[in-house]
Amino acid sequence: MVFLASALGVAAQPVAVAYLVVVDGVGSGDPVDLAALLSMASLFAWFFVRAGIQPLIVIEGDTVVVHNLLLSYRAPLSQTRFLARGGKLALLLEGVGHVRPWVLSRSVFDGDRARSARRECRELIQGARVARTGEAAAWPESGRAGARQWMRVGAAEALLLLPLAFLVWNVIDMASGN
């Protein structure tokens, strides 16, 4: 449901801009108004993409990959614990610490699919931990890669170019005294 709402939010940005430009005449007299409108629409689209479309949890073989809004995490399932306390869900990744997956957090849009996804993730993690304790002698820990964290940068950040350019333009304009 969040994905659908975010996709509609991204699709609504060009429609809203076209309506304001064509019907309301925004930007017809002053290009600054049009640039401000376009940069705000671009910023809103970036937020909808980052908050509703891109966050996800993927389990690839014996590895869990968590993509949050700005950071991503990768860890072996056997070095991951599923924590659920007080309505808050988190993963404990050895070497990184507590990670709250955005896609597993409770929201207004929670339903059976979200609950079943949380249950499936918990079962996979518990199964990998049981397999790890059963095969502890077969897995030398020094050879296993630990958890890692990195900053997410992708095509969605192209949507931030217009708001940043508008910000720089306004700063230079204000500094020059106009």
Short mmCIF file of C-alpha atoms in Angstrom, two decimals:
data_model
loop_
_atom_site.label_atom_id
_atom_site.label_comp_id
_atom_site.label_asym_id
_atom_site.label_seq_id
_atom_site.Cartn_x
_atom_site.Cartn_y
_atom_site.Cartn_z
CA MET A 1 0.00 0.00 0.00
CA VAL A 2 2.86 2.37 0.81
CA PHE A 3 4.46 1.50 -2.53
CA LEU A 4 1.23 2.33 -4.38
CA ALA A 5 0.75 5.60 -2.49
CA SER A 6 4.34 6.61 -3.22
CA ALA A 7 4.06 5.70 -6.90
CA LEU A 8 0.94 7.85 -7.13
CA GLY A 9 2.81 10.66 -5.35
CA VAL A 10 5.65 10.49 -7.88
CA ALA A 11 3.20 10.42 -10.81
CA ALA A 12 1.22 13.34 -9.36
CA GLN A 13 4.19 15.73 -9.37
CA PRO A 14 4.32 16.36 -13.15
CA VAL A 15 0.51 16.58 -13.28
CA ALA A 16 0.46 19.16 -10.47
CA VAL A 17 3.24 21.19 -12.11
CA ALA A 18 1.49 21.10 -15.49
CA TYR A 19 -1.79 22.20 -13.87
CA LEU A 20 -0.16 25.08 -12.02
CA VAL A 21 1.77 26.25 -15.10
CA VAL A 22 -1.03 25.91 -17.64
CA VAL A 23 -4.15 26.75 -15.61
CA ASP A 24 -2.85 29.05 -12.86
CA GLY A 25 -0.10 30.65 -14.96
CA VAL A 26 2.63 30.11 -12.34
CA GLY A 27 5.98 31.19 -13.73
CA SER A 28 4.55 33.08 -16.68
CA GLY A 29 5.68 36.41 -15.28
CA ASP A 30 8.71 35.43 -13.21
CA PRO A 31 11.02 32.48 -13.99
CA VAL A 32 11.97 32.28 -10.30
CA ASP A 33 8.43 31.11 -9.47
CA LEU A 34 8.63 28.39 -12.11
CA ALA A 35 12.08 27.28 -10.89
CA ALA A 36 10.80 27.17 -7.29
CA LEU A 37 7.77 25.11 -8.35
CA LEU A 38 9.88 22.65 -10.33
CA SER A 39 12.44 22.26 -7.54
CA MET A 40 9.70 21.58 -4.95
CA ALA A 41 8.06 19.00 -7.24
CA SER A 42 11.45 17.35 -7.76
CA LEU A 43 12.12 17.30 -4.00
CA PHE A 44 8.69 15.76 -3.28
CA ALA A 45 9.24 13.12 -5.98
CA TRP A 46 12.65 12.26 -4.45
CA PHE A 47 11.04 11.86 -1.03
CA PHE A 48 8.29 9.59 -2.38
CA VAL A 49 10.86 7.43 -4.17
CA ARG A 50 13.15 7.18 -1.13
CA ALA A 51 10.44 6.70 1.51
CA GLY A 52 7.98 4.47 -0.30
CA ILE A 53 9.50 2.78 -3.32
CA GLN A 54 13.16 2.00 -2.64
CA PRO A 55 13.29 0.71 0.98
CA LEU A 56 13.29 -3.07 1.06
CA ILE A 57 14.69 -6.20 2.66
CA VAL A 58 16.14 -8.89 0.42
CA ILE A 59 17.36 -12.28 1.52
CA GLU A 60 19.84 -13.62 -1.02
CA GLY A 61 20.90 -17.13 -0.13
CA ASP A 62 22.52 -16.84 3.30
CA THR A 63 22.77 -13.02 3.24
CA VAL A 64 20.28 -10.36 4.31
CA VAL A 65 20.37 -6.97 2.58
CA VAL A 66 18.45 -4.05 4.10
CA HIS A 67 17.89 -0.86 2.09
CA ASN A 68 16.68 2.00 4.28
CA LEU A 69 16.13 5.59 3.19
CA LEU A 70 19.78 6.69 3.11
CA LEU A 71 21.81 3.69 4.29
CA SER A 72 22.04 0.06 3.22
CA TYR A 73 23.27 -2.91 5.22
CA ARG A 74 24.48 -6.41 4.28
CA ALA A 75 25.11 -9.23 6.72
CA PRO A 76 25.13 -13.03 6.81
CA LEU A 77 21.81 -14.41 8.07
CA SER A 78 23.68 -16.44 10.66
CA GLN A 79 25.09 -13.24 12.19
CA THR A 80 21.68 -11.53 12.33
CA ARG A 81 19.07 -11.57 15.07
CA PHE A 82 15.45 -10.46 14.74
CA LEU A 83 14.34 -8.28 17.64
CA ALA A 84 10.75 -7.31 18.38
CA ARG A 85 10.16 -5.42 21.60
CA GLY A 86 7.39 -3.02 22.49
CA GLY A 87 6.00 -2.92 18.96
CA LYS A 88 9.38 -1.93 17.51
CA LEU A 89 11.13 -4.22 15.06
CA ALA A 90 14.87 -4.29 14.54
CA LEU A 91 17.67 -6.48 13.28
CA LEU A 92 20.81 -6.88 15.32
CA LEU A 93 23.70 -7.15 12.87
CA GLU A 94 27.00 -8.27 14.35
CA GLY A 95 29.54 -5.54 13.68
CA VAL A 96 26.96 -2.82 12.89
CA GLY A 97 24.45 -2.92 15.75
CA HIS A 98 20.69 -2.37 15.75
CA VAL A 99 19.14 -1.62 12.39
CA ARG A 100 15.48 -0.72 12.05
CA PRO A 101 14.40 -1.68 8.54
CA TRP A 102 12.13 1.05 7.18
CA VAL A 103 10.09 -1.50 5.24
CA LEU A 104 9.36 -3.57 8.39
CA SER A 105 8.33 -0.63 10.56
CA ARG A 106 4.70 -0.40 11.56
CA SER A 107 2.58 2.04 9.63
CA VAL A 108 -1.01 2.95 8.90
CA PHE A 109 -0.81 0.76 5.82
CA ASP A 110 0.10 -2.44 7.72
CA GLY A 111 -1.84 -5.45 6.65
CA ASP A 112 -1.59 -9.19 6.26
CA ARG A 113 1.22 -8.90 3.69
CA ALA A 114 3.39 -6.82 6.04
CA ARG A 115 2.81 -9.18 8.96
CA SER A 116 3.56 -12.24 6.84
CA ALA A 117 6.74 -10.59 5.49
CA ARG A 118 7.93 -9.89 9.04
CA ARG A 119 7.13 -13.47 10.07
CA GLU A 120 8.94 -14.92 7.02
CA CYS A 121 12.01 -12.76 7.67
CA ARG A 122 12.07 -13.80 11.33
CA GLU A 123 11.77 -17.49 10.41
CA LEU A 124 14.57 -17.31 7.83
CA ILE A 125 16.89 -15.57 10.29
CA GLN A 126 16.09 -18.07 13.05
CA GLY A 127 16.60 -20.97 10.65
CA ALA A 128 20.03 -19.64 9.63
CA ARG A 129 21.05 -19.16 13.27
CA VAL A 130 19.99 -22.75 14.09
CA ALA A 131 21.98 -24.02 11.10
CA ARG A 132 24.98 -21.98 12.27
CA THR A 133 24.94 -23.54 15.74
CA GLY A 134 24.53 -27.00 14.18
CA GLU A 135 27.49 -26.46 11.83
CA ALA A 136 29.67 -24.27 14.06
CA ALA A 137 32.68 -26.51 13.60
CA ALA A 138 32.33 -26.43 9.80
CA TRP A 139 32.32 -22.62 9.57
CA PRO A 140 35.51 -20.92 10.65
CA GLU A 141 34.39 -17.46 11.83
CA SER A 142 37.56 -15.78 10.60
CA GLY A 143 36.61 -16.62 7.00
CA ARG A 144 33.05 -15.29 7.26
CA ALA A 145 32.39 -11.74 6.14
CA GLY A 146 30.74 -9.60 8.78
CA ALA A 147 28.04 -7.00 8.38
CA ARG A 148 28.74 -3.85 6.44
CA GLN A 149 26.97 -0.53 6.00
CA TRP A 150 27.12 1.98 3.15
CA MET A 151 25.47 5.21 2.00
CA ARG A 152 22.90 4.74 -0.74
CA VAL A 153 23.48 6.73 -3.89
CA GLY A 154 21.58 6.00 -7.05
CA ALA A 155 19.53 7.39 -9.88
CA ALA A 156 16.98 8.87 -7.47
CA GLU A 157 19.55 11.45 -6.39
CA ALA A 158 19.27 13.06 -9.85
CA LEU A 159 15.95 14.43 -8.56
CA LEU A 160 17.93 16.47 -6.01
CA LEU A 161 19.94 18.36 -8.63
CA LEU A 162 17.21 20.91 -9.37
CA PRO A 163 16.47 21.77 -5.70
CA LEU A 164 20.22 22.07 -4.98
CA ALA A 165 20.75 24.29 -8.03
CA PHE A 166 17.82 26.47 -6.95
CA LEU A 167 19.24 26.72 -3.43
CA VAL A 168 22.67 27.76 -4.73
CA TRP A 169 21.05 30.25 -7.08
CA ASN A 170 19.08 31.81 -4.18
CA VAL A 171 22.17 31.99 -1.95
CA ILE A 172 24.20 33.70 -4.67
CA ASP A 173 21.28 36.03 -5.43
CA MET A 174 20.90 37.00 -1.78
CA ALA A 175 24.65 37.42 -1.31
CA SER A 176 24.84 39.77 -4.29
CA GLY A 177 22.15 41.95 -2.72
CA ASN A 178 19.34 41.42 -5.24
#
